Short mmCIF file of C-alpha atoms in Angstrom, two decimals:
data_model
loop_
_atom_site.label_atom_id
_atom_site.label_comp_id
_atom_site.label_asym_id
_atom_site.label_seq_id
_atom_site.Cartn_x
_atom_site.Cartn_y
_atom_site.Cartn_z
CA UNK A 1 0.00 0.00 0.00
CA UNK A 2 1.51 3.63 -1.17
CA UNK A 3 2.59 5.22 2.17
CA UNK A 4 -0.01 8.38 1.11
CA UNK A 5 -2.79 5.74 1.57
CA UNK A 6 -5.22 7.30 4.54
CA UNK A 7 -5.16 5.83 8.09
CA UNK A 8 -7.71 6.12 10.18
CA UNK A 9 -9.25 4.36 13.82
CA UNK A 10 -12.94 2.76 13.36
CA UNK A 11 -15.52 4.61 13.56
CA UNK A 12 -18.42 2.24 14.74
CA UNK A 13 -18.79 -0.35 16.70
CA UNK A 14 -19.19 -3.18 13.44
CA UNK A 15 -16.01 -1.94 12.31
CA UNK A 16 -14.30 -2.91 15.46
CA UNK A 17 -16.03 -5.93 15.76
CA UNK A 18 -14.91 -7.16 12.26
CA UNK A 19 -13.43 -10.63 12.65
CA UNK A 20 -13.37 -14.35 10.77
CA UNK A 21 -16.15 -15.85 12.54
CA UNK A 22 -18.53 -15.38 9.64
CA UNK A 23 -16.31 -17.82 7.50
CA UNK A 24 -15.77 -20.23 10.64
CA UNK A 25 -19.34 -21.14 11.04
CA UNK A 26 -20.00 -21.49 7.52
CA UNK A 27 -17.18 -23.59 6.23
CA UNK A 28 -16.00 -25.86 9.64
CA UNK A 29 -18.60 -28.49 9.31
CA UNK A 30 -17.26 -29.28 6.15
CA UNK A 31 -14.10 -30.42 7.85
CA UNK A 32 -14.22 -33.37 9.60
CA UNK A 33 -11.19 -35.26 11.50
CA UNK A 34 -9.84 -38.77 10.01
CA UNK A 35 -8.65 -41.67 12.07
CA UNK A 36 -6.50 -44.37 10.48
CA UNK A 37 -5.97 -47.12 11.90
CA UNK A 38 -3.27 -49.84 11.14
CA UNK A 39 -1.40 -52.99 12.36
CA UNK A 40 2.31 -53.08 12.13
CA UNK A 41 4.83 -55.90 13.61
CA UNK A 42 6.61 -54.57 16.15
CA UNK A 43 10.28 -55.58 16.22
CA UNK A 44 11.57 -58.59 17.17
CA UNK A 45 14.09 -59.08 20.31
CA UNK A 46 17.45 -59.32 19.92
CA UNK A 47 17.02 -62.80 21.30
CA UNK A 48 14.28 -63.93 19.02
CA UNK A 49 17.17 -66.35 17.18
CA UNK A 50 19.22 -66.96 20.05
CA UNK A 51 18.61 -70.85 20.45
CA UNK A 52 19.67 -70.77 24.31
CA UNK A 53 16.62 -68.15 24.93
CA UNK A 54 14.41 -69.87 22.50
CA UNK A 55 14.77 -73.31 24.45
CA UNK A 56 13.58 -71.51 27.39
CA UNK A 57 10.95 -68.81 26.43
CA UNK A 58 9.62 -70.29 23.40
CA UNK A 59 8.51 -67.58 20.80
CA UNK A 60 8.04 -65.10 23.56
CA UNK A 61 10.03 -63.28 21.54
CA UNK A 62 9.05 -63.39 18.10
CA UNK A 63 7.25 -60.20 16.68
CA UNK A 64 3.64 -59.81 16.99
CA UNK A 65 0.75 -57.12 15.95
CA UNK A 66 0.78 -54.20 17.05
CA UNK A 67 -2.16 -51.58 16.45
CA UNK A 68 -1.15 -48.02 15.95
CA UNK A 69 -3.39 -44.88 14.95
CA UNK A 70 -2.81 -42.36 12.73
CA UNK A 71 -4.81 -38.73 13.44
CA UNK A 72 -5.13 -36.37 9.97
CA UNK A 73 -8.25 -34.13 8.66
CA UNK A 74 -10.53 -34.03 5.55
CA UNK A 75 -12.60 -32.21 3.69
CA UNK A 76 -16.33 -33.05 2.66
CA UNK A 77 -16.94 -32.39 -1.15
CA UNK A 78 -20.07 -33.99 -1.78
CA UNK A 79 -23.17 -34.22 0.01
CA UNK A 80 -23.59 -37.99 0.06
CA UNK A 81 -20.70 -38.15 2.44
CA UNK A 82 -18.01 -38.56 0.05
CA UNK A 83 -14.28 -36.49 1.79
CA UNK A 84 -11.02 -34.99 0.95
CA UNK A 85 -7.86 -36.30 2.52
CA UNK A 86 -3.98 -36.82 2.13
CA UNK A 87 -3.11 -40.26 0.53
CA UNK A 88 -0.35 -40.13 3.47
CA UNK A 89 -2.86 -40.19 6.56
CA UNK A 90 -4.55 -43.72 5.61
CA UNK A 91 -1.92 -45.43 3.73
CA UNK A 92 -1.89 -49.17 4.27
CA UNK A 93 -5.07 -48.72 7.32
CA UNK A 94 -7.10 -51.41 8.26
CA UNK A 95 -9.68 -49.34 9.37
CA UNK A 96 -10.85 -45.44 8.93
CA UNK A 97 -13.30 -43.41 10.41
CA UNK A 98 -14.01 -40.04 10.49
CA UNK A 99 -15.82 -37.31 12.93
CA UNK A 100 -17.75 -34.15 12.37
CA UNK A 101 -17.29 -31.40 14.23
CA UNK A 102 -20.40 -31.86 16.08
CA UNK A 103 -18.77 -34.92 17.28
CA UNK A 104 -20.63 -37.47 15.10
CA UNK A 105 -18.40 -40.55 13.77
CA UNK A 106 -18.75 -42.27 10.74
CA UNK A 107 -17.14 -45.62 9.33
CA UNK A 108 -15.61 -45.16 5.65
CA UNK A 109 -14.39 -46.63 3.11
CA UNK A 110 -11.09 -45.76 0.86
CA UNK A 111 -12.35 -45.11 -2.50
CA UNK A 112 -9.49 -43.61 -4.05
CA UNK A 113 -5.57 -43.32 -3.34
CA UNK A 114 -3.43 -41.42 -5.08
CA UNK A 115 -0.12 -41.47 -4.00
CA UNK A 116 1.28 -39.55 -7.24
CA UNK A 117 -0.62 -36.45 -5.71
CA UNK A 118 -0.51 -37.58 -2.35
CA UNK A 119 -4.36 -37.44 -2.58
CA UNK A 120 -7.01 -40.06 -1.03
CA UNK A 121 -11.25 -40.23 -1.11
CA UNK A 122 -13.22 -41.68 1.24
CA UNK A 123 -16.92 -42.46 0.92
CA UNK A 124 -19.35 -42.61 4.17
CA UNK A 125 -20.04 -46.46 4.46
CA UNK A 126 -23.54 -45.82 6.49
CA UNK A 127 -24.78 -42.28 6.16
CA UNK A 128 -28.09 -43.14 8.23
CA UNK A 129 -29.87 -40.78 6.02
CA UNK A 130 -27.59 -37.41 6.53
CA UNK A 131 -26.89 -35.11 3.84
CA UNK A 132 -23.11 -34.03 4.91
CA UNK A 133 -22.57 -29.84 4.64
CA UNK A 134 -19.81 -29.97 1.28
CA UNK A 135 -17.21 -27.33 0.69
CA UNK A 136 -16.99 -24.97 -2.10
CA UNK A 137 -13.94 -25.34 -4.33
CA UNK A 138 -11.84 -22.04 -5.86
CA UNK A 139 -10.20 -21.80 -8.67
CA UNK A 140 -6.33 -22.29 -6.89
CA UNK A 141 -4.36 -20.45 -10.08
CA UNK A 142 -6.79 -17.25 -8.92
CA UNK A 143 -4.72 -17.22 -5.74
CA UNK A 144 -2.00 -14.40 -5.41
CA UNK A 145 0.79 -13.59 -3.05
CA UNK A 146 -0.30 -11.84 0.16
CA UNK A 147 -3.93 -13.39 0.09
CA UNK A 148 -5.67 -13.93 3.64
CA UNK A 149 -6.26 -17.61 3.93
CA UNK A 150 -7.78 -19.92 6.75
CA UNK A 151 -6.10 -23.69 7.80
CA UNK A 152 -9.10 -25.62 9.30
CA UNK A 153 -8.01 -29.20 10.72
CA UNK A 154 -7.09 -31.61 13.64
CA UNK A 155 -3.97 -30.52 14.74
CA UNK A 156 -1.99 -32.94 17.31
CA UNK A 157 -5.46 -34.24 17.72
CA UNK A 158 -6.80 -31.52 20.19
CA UNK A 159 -9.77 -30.84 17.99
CA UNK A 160 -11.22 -28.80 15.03
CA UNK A 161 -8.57 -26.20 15.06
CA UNK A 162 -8.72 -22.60 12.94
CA UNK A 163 -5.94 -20.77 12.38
CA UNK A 164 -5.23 -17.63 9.70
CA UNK A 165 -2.39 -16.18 7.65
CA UNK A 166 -1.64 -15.46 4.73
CA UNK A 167 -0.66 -16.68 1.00
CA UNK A 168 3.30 -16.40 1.48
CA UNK A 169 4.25 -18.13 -1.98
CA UNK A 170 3.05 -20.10 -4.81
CA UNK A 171 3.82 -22.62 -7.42
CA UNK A 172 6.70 -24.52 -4.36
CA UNK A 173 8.72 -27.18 -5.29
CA UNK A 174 11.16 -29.72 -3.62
CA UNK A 175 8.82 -30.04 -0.49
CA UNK A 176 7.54 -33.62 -1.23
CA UNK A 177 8.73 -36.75 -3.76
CA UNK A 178 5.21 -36.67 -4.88
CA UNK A 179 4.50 -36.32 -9.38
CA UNK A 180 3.08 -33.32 -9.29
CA UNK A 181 4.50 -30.69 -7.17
CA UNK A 182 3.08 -27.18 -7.03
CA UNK A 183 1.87 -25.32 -3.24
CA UNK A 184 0.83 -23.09 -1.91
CA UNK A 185 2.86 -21.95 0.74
CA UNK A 186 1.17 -20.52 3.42
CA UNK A 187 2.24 -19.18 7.32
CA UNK A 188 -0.86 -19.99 8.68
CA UNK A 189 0.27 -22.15 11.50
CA UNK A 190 0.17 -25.84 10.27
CA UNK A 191 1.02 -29.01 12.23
CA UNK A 192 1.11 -32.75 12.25
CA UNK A 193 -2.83 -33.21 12.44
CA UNK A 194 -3.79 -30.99 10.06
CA UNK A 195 -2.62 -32.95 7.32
CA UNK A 196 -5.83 -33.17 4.94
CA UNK A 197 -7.69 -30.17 6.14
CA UNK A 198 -8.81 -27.67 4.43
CA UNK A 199 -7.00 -24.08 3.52
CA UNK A 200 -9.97 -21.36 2.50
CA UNK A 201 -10.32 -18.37 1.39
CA UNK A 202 -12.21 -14.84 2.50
CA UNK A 203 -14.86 -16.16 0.47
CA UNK A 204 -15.15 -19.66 2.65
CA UNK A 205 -14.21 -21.68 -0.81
CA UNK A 206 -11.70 -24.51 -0.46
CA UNK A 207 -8.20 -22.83 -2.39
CA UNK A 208 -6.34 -26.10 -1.26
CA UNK A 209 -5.66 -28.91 1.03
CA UNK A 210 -3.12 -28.83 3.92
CA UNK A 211 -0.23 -31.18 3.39
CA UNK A 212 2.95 -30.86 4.67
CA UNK A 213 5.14 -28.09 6.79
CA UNK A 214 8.41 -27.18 7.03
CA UNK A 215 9.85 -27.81 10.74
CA UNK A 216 13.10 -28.94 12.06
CA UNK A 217 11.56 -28.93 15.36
CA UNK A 218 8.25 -31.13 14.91
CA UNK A 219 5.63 -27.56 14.93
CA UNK A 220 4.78 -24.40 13.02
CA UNK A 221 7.70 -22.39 11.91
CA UNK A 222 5.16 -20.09 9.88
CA UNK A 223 5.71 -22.48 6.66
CA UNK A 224 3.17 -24.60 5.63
CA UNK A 225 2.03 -26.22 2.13
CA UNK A 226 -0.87 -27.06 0.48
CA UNK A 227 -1.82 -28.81 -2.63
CA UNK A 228 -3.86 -26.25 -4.97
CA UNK A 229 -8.01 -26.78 -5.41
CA UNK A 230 -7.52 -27.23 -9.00
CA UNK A 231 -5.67 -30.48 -8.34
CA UNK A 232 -7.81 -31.64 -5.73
CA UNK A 233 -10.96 -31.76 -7.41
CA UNK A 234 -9.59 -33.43 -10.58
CA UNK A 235 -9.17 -36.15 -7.78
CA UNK A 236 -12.18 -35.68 -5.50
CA UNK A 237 -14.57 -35.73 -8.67
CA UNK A 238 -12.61 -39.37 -9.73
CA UNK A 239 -14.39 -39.83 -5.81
CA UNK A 240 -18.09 -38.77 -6.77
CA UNK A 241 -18.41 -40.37 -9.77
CA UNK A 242 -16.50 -43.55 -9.23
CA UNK A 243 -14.11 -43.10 -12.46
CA UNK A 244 -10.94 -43.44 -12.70
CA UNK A 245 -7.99 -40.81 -12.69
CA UNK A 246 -6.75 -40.09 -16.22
CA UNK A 247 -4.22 -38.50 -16.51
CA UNK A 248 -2.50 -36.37 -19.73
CA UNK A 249 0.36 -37.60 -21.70
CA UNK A 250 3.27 -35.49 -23.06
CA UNK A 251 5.62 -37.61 -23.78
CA UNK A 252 8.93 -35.96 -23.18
CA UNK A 253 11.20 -35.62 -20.66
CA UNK A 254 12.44 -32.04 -19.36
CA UNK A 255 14.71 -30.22 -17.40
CA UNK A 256 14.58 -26.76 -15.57
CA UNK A 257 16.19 -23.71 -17.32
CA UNK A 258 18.91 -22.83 -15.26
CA UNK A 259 21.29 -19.42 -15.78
CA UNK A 260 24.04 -20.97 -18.23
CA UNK A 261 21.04 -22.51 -20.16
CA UNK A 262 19.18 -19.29 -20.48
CA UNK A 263 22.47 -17.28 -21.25
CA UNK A 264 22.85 -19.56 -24.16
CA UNK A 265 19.31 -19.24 -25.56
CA UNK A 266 19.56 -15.91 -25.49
CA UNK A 267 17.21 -15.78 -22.75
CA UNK A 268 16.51 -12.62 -20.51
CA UNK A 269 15.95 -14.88 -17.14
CA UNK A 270 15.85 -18.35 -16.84
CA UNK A 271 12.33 -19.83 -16.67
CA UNK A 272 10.55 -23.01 -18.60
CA UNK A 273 10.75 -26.42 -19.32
CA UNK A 274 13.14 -27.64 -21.51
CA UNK A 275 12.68 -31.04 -23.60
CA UNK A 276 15.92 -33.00 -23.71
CA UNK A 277 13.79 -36.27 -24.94
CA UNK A 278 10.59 -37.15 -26.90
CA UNK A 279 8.87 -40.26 -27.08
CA UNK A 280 8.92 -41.76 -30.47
CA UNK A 281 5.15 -41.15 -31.72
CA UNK A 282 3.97 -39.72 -28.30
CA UNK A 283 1.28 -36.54 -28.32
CA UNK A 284 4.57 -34.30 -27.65
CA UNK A 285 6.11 -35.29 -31.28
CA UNK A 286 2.85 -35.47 -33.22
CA UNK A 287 2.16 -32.37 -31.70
CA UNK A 288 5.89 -31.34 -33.57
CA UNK A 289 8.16 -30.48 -30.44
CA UNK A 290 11.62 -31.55 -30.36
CA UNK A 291 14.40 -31.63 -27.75
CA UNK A 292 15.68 -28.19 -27.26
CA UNK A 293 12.49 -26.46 -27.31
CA UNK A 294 11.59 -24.65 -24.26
CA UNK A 295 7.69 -24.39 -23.34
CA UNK A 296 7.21 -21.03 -21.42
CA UNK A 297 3.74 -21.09 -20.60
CA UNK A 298 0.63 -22.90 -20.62
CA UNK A 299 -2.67 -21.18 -22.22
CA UNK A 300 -1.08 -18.31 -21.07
CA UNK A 301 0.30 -19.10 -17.84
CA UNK A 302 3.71 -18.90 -17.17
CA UNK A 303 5.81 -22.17 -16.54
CA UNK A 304 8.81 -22.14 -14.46
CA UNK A 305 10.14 -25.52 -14.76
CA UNK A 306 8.83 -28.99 -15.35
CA UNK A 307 7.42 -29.15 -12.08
CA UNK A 308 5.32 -26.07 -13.12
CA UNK A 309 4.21 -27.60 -16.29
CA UNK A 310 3.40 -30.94 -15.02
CA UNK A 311 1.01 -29.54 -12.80
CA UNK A 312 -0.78 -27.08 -15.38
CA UNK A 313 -1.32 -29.69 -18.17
CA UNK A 314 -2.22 -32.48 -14.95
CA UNK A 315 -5.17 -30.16 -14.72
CA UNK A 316 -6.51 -30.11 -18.50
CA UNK A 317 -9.03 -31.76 -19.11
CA UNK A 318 -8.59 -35.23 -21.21
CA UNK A 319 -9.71 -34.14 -25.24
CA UNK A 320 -9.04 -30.39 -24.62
CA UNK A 321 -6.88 -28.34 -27.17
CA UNK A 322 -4.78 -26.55 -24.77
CA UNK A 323 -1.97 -23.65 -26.03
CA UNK A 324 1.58 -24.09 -25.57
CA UNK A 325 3.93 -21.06 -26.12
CA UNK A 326 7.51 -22.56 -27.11
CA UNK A 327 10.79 -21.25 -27.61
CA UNK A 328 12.32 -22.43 -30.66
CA UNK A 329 16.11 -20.98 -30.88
CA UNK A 330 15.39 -17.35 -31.11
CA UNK A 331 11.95 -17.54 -32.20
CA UNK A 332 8.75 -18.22 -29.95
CA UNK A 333 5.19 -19.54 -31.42
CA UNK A 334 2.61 -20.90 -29.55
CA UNK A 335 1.36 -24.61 -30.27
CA UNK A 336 -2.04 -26.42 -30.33
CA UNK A 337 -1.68 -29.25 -28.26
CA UNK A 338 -4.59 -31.66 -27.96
CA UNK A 339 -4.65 -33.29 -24.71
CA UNK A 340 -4.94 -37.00 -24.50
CA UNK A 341 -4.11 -40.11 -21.84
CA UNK A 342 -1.58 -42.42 -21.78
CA UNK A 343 -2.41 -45.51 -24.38
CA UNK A 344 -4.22 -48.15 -22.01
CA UNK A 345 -2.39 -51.52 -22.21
CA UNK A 346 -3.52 -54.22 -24.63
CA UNK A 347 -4.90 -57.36 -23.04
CA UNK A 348 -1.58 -59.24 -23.70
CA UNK A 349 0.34 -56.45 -22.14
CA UNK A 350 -0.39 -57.76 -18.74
CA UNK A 351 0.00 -61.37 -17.19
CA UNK A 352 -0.61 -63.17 -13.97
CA UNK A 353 0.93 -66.20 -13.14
CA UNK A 354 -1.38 -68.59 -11.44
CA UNK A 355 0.09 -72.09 -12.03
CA UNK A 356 2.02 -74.00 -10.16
CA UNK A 357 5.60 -71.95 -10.33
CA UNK A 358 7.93 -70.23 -8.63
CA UNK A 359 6.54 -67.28 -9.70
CA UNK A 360 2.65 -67.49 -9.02
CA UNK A 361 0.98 -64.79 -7.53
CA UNK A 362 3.14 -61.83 -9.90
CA UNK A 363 1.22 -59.47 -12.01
CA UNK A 364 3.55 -58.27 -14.69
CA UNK A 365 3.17 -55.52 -17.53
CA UNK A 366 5.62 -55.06 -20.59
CA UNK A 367 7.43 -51.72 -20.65
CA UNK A 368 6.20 -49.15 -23.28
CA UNK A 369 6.89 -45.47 -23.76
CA UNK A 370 4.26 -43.90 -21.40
CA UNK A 371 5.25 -46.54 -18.31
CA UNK A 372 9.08 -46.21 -18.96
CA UNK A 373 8.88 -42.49 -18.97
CA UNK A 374 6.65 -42.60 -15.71
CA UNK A 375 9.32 -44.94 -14.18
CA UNK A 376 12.30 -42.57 -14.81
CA UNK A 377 13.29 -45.60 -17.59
CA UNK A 378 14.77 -45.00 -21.19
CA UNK A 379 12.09 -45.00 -23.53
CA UNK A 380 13.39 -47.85 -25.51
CA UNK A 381 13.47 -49.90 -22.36
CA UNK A 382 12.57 -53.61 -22.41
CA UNK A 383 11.51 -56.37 -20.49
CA UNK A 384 8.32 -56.83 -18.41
CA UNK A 385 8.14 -54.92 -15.02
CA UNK A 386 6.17 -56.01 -11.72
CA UNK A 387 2.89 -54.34 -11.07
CA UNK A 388 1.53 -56.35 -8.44
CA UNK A 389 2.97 -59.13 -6.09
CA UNK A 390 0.34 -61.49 -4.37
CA UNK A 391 0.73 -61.67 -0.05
CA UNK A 392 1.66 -65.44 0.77
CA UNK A 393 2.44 -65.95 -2.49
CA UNK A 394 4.97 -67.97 -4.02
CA UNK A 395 6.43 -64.69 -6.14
CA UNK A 396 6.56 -62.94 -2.60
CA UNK A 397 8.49 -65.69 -0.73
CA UNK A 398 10.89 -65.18 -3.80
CA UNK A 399 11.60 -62.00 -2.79
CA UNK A 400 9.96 -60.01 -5.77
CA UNK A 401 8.70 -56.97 -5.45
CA UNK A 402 6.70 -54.13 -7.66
CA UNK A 403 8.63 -51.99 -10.03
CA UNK A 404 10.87 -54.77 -10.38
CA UNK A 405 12.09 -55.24 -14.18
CA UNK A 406 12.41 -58.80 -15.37
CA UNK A 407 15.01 -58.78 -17.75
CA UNK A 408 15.79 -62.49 -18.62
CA UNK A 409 14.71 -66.13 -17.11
CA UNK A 410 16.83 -68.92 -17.64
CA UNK A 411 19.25 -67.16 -20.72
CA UNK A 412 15.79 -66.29 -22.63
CA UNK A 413 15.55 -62.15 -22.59
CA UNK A 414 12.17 -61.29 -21.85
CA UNK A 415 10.49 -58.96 -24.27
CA UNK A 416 6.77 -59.12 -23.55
CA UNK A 417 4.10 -60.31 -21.27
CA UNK A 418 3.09 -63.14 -22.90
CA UNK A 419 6.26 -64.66 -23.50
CA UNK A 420 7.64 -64.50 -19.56
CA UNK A 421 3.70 -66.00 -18.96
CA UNK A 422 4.55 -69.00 -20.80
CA UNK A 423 8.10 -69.27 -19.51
CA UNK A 424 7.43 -68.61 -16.01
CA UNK A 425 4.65 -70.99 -15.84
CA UNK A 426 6.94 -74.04 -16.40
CA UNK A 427 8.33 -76.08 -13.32
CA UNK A 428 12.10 -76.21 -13.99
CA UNK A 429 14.58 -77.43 -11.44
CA UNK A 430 16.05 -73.72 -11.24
CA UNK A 431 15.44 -70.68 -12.44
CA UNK A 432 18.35 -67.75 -13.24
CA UNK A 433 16.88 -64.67 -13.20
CA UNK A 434 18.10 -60.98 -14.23
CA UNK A 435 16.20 -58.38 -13.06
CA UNK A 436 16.67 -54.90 -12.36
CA UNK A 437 15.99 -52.57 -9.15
CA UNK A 438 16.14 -49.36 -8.19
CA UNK A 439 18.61 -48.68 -11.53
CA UNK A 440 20.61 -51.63 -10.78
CA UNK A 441 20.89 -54.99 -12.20
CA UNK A 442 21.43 -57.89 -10.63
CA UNK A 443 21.45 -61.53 -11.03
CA UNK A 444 19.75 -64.60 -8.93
CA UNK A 445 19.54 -68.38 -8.85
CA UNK A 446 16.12 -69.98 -6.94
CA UNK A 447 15.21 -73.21 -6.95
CA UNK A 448 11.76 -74.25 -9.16
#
């Protein structure tokens, strides 16, 4: 504000008065608390193998359940009792229920997890006939720098909490390992608890969802994050309608513009994606990009890095034409870009093994462009890579797990689905098996 902007004391007694309350009343029974809980094994004694101790005590010492409880917030979006929460709060529960403010609980069930936005929905199992209050979402790329906000949630577990601040940044990276990284930093004071809740504007509409904080000591240092409304509802309206999250394609792999990159485009500050890869026939290359080209904004907004443009084309709508202004050596021109999924896999993309093998109880996909790219994987990478590994099963007491990439069984490189089906169905007296993990490859010999 210009320092010749008046100042003056109120006048009247409304003016002094003047406080939040208003959006309090209106928008807290929308925000209900979540409880998650889950049973872990605790750890086993030192002792557990010690054959002395075991002679003695038995399996006193072996490890056994143990229930622990997890204590977040959500956000009610529909009126049929369908909320909002983080994909971190109820990951791997047994059991969830939430409360309303007025102190009513509710069973639910997890409808949705989304661990690439760190996003879950939960539907009321029993409403008993309520209609639940629902929030009203914002449009989150509305949002600016020094906006008053509200964090509504569960904090520590005291209870519905409120507290108010403002918009201190937007569009933050680096906070979480999550796909699509793009808060709203806020220092409205956040803490463990409030995970879920709801961040609102002046208007009481939901602008995002509270999800992580910065702390080295455990509570509120003034810097909180949450993920933007536009992302949320693509997720929470999967939730409503039962569908499915689809998700755009590119098909290229970027990096950020840094200052030596810039310099050498003959850029005036370094901002924008730039492509170092494109997928052979992916949307990106019909569309005509190329590596080198830097995108700068999306339908007019700017993009800062890949981060940045992850999230805005995340949020376009599957069979939209959205524009893409690109930098092309000197020159810029701006791009129609039809947005479209991911191809689905074929039917012999995918195989489960279900005979009597080694390896029944794996789910296994072959590796295309879309997948490798979403893997961090060449796009010309082969072999067949774990999607799914069955509890008790044989495939898990071999020590497979998902995102494992089954390179070869038995000297015979594996190129497809249907080919490691038939291999890995066959009882063999043992099996040698390359495989790669976590980008390294490694070799193994199991009995059949």
């Amino acid at each position: 504000i210009p320092d010749t902007a008046p100042r003056a004391v109120p006048t009247s007694q409304p003016q002094v008065q003047l406080s939040f309350a208003p959006i309090v009343q209106a928008v807290s029974p929308s925000v209900v608390n979540v409880y998650a809980t889950r049973i872990e094994a605790q750890s086993a004694s030192p002792f557990a193998n010690d054959p002395f101790f075991s002679r003695f005590f038995g399996d006193q010492f072996q490890s056994r359940p143990r229930e622990s409880r997890a204590l977040g917030s959500g956000v009610i979006v529909d009126g049929s009792g369908v909320i909002l929460t983080n994909s971190h709060v109820i990951n791997g529960a047994t059991d969830v229920r939430i409360s309303l403010s007025d102190g009513r609980e509710f069973a639910v069930d997890v409808i949705v997890e989304d661990q690439q936005t760190d996003l879950a929905v939960l539907r009321v199992r029993d409403p008993r006939g309520v209609t639940f209050p629902a929030i009203t979402f914002a449009d989150s790329d509305k949002l600016l720098v020094g906006d008053l906000v509200l964090a509504i949630g569960n904090p520590f577990g005291v209870g519905q909490t409120v507290t108010s601040g403002i918009v201190s940044a937007l569009a933050r990276t680096g906070v979480e390992s999550s796909n699509y990284e793009f808060f709203i930093q806020t220092d409205a004071a956040i803490n463990p608890g409030n995970s879920g809740g709801a961040l609102v504007d002046m208007q009481g509409h939901l602008v995002g969802i509270n999800t992580a904080i910065y702390s080295q000591s455990g509570g509120s240092v003034g810097i909180g994050f949450a993920i933007p409304a536009n992302m949320a509802k693509l997720v929470a309206d999967a939730g409503v309608t039962g569908g499915a999250i689809v998700r755009p394609w590119f098909g290229a792999k970027m990096q950020a513009v840094d200052s030596d990159i810039a310099t050498s485009l003959g850029m005036d500050a370094p901002h924008g994606a730039l492509i170092t890869e494109v997928a052979p026939d992916g949307p990106a290359a019909r569309a005509g990009f190329k590596s080198g080209d830097v995108i700068l904004s999306v339908d007019g907004q700017k993009v800062d890095d890949p981060s940045a443009f992850n999230f805005r084309l995340a949020t376009k709508p599957i069979g939209q034409t959205t524009k893409l202004e690109r930098l092309r050596g000197s020159a810029t021109d701006t791009l129609d870009f039809p947005v479209e999924a991911a191809p689905a896999p074929s039917d012999n993309a995918t195989a489960t093994i279900s005979a009597t093998s080694r390896f029944s109880g794996v789910t296994v996909r072959q590796l295309d462009p879309a997948l490798a790219e979403s893997k961090n994987l060449p796009y010309d990478a082969k072999g067949v890579i774990v999607t799914a590994v069955a509890p008790n099963s044989p495939a898990e007491a071999m020590g497979l797990k998902v995102d494992d990439i089954i390179l070869q069984l038995n000297d015979t490189v594996i190129t497809d689905a249907q080919s490691f089906s038939t291999l890995a169905s066959q009882r063999v007296r043992t099996w040698q098996i390359i495989l790669q993990r976590d980008g390294r490859v490694s070799r193994a010999i199991v009995s059949g």
